[in-house]
mmCIF file of C-alpha atoms and ligand atoms in Angstrom:
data_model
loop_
_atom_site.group_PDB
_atom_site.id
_atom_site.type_symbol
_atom_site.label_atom_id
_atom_site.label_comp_id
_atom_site.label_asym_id
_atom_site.label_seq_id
_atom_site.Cartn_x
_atom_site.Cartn_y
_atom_site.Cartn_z
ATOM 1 C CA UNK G 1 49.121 48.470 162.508
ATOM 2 C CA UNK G 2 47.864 49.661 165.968
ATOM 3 C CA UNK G 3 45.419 52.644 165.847
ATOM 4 C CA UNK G 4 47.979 55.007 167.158
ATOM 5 C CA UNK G 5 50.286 54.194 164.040
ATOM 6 C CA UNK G 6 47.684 54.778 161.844
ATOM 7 C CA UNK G 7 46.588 58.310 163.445
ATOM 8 C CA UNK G 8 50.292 59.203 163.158
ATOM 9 C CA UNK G 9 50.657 58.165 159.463
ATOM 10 C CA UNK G 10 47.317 59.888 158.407
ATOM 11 C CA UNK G 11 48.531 63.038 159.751
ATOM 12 C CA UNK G 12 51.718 63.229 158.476
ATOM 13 C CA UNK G 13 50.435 62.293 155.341
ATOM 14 C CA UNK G 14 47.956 65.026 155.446
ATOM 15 C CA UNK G 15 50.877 67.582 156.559
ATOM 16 C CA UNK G 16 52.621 66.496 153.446
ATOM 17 C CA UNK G 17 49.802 66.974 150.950
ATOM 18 C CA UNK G 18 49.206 70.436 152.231
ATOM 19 C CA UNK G 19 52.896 71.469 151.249
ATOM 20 C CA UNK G 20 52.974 69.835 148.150
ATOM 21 C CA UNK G 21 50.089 72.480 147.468
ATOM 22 C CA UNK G 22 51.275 75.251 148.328
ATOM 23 C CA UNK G 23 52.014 77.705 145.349
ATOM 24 C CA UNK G 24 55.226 79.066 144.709
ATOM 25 C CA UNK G 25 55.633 82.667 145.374
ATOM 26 C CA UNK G 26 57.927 82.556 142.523
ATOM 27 C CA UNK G 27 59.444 80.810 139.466
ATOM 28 C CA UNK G 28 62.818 81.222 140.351
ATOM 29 C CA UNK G 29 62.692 81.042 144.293
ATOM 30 C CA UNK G 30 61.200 77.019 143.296
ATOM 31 C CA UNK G 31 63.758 75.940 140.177
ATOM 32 C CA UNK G 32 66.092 73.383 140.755
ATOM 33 C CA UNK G 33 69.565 72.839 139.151
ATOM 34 C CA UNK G 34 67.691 70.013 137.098
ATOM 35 C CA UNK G 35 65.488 73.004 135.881
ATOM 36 C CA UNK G 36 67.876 74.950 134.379
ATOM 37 C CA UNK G 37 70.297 74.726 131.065
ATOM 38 C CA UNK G 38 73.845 73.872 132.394
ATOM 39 C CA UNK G 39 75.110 73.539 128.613
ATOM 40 C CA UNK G 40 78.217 75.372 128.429
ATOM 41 C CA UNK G 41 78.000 77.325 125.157
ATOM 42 C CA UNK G 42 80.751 79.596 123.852
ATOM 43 C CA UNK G 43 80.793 82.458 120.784
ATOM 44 C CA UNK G 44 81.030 81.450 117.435
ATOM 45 C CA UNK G 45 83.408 83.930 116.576
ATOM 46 C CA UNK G 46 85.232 85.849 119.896
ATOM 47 C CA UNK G 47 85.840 88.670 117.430
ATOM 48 C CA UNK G 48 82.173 88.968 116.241
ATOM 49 C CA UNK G 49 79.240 88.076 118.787
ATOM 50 C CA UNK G 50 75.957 88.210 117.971
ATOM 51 C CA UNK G 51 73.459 90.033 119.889
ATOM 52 C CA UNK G 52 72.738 86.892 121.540
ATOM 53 C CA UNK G 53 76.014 86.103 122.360
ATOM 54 C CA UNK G 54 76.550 89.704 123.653
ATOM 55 C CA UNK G 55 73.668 88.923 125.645
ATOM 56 C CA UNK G 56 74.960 85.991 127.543
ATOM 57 C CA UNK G 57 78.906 86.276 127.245
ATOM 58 C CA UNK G 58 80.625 87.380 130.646
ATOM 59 C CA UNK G 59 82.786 90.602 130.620
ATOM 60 C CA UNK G 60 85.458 90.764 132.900
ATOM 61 C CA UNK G 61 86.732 93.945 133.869
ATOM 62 C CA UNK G 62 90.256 94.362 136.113
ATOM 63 C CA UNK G 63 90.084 97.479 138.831
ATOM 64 C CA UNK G 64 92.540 98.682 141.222
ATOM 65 C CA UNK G 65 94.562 96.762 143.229
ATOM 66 C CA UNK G 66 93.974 97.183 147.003
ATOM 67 C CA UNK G 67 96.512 98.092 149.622
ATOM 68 C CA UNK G 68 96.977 94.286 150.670
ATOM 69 C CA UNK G 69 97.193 93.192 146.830
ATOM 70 C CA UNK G 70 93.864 91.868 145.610
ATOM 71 C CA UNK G 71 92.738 93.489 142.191
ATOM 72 C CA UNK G 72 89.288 93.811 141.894
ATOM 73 C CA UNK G 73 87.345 91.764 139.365
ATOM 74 C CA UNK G 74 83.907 92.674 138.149
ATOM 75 C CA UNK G 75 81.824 90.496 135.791
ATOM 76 C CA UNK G 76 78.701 91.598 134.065
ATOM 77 C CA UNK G 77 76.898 89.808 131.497
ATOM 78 C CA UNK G 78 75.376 91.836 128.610
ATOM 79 C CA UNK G 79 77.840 93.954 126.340
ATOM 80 C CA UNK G 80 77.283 97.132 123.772
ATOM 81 C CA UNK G 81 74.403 97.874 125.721
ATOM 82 C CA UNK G 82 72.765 94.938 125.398
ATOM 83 C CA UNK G 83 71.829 93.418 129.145
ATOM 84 C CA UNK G 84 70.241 90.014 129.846
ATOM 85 C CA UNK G 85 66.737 90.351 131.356
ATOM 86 C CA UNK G 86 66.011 89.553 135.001
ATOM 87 C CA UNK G 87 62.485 88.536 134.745
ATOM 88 C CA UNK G 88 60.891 85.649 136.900
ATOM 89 C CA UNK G 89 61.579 82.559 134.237
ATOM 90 C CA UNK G 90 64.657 84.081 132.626
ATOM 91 C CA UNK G 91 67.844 85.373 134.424
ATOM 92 C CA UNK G 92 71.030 84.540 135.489
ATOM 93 C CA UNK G 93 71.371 82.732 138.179
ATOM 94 C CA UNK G 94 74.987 82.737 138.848
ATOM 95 C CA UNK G 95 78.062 83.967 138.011
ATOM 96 C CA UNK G 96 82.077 82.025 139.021
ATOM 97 C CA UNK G 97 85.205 83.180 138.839
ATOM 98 C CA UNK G 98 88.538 80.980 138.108
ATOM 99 C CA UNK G 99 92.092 82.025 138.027
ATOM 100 C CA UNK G 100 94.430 79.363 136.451
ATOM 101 C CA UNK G 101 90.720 77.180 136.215
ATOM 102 C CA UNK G 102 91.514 77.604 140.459
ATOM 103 C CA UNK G 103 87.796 78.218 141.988
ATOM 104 C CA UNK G 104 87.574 81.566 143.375
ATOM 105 C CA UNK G 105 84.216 82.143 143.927
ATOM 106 C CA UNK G 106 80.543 81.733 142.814
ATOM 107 C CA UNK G 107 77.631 84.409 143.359
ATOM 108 C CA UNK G 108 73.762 83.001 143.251
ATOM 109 C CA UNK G 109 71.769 85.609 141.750
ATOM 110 C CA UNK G 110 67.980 85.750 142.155
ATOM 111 C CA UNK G 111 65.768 86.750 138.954
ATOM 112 C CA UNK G 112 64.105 90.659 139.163
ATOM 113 C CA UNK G 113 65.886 91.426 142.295
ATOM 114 C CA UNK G 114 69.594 91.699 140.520
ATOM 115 C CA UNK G 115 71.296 91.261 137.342
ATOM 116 C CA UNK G 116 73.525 89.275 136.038
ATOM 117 C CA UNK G 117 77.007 90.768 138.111
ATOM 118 C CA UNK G 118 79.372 90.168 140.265
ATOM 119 C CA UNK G 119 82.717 91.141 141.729
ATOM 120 C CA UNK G 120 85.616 89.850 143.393
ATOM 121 C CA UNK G 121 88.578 90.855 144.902
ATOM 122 C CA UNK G 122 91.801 88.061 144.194
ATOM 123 C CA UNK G 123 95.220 88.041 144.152
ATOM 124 C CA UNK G 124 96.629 87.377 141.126
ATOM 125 C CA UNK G 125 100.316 87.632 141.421
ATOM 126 C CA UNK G 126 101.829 84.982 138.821
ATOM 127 C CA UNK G 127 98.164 83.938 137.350
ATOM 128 C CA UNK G 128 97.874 83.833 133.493
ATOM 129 C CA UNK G 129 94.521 82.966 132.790
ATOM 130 C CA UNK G 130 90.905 84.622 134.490
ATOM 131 C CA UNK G 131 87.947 82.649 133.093
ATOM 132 C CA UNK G 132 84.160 83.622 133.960
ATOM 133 C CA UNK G 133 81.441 81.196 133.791
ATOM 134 C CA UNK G 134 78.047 82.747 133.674
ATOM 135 C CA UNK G 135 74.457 80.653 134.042
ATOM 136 C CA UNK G 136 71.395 81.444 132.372
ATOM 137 C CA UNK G 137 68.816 79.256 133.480
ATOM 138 C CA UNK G 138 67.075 79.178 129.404
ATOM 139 C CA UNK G 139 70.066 79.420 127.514
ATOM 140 C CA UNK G 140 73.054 77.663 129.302
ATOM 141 C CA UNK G 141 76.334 78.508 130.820
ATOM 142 C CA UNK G 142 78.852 80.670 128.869
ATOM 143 C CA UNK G 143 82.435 81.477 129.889
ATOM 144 C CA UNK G 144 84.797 83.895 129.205
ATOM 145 C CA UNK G 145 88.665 83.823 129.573
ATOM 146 C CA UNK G 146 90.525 86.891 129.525
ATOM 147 C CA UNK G 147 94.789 86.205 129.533
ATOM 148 C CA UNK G 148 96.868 88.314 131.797
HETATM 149 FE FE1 LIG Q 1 69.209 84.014 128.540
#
């Protein structure tokens, strides 16, 4: 290895030490997918949550439908009062929306900042089925289908 080669590795591998140490500002800013529960859990009994199923379990609310035909479609996660925290180490971190298991959207959601909610607007002439898939990064992904 000519000395030139060696000055050039040395450095880089100096530049690459002093990123691996820097701290991350926060928890949630630093998680990867790999970091987070993606096992898709559903209620017991739909008629009867538990408070941690009202917790996690999506609600999906249909609004008005706009002058060019898309009906709005909020999701929040937390029911009977009960929201999910949004603390650095615990929130959700993202909420998508399927008509007729069709992709419409997903939302990223950063812990503290926001809560676990989104909206969309879609059209759903003809669709039968809206299902909401909601991540928390501790306690895996629930869904919710509402029929129309
Ligand atoms: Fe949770």
């Amino acid at each position: 290895m000519k000395r030139r080669e060696a000055i050039k590795l040395t450095a880089l591998a100096t530049l690459g030490m002093a990123v691996s140490a820097q701290a991350c500002p926060s928890k949630n800013l630093c998680s990867t997918d790999s970091d987070k529960n993606r096992i898709l859990m559903a209620p017991k009994d739909a008629k009867n949550l538990t408070k941690a199923e009202l917790k996690h379990t999506p609600l999906i609310t249909l609004g008005d439908k706009d002058a060019n035909g898309y009906t709005l479609v909020e999701i929040t996660v937390g029911q009977a009062g009960i929201i999910h925290p949004s603390v650095n180490g615990h929130w959700i971190d993202f909420i998508s929306l399927y008509v007729d298991k069709k992709l419409v959207g997903t939302t990223e959601l950063m812990a503290e900042i926001s809560r676990g909610a989104a909206a969309f607007r879609v059209k759903l002439d003809g669709a039968s089925f809206i299902t909401a898939n909601a991540g928390c990064n501790i306690h895996g992904i629930w869904v919710s289908t509402i029929k129309l």
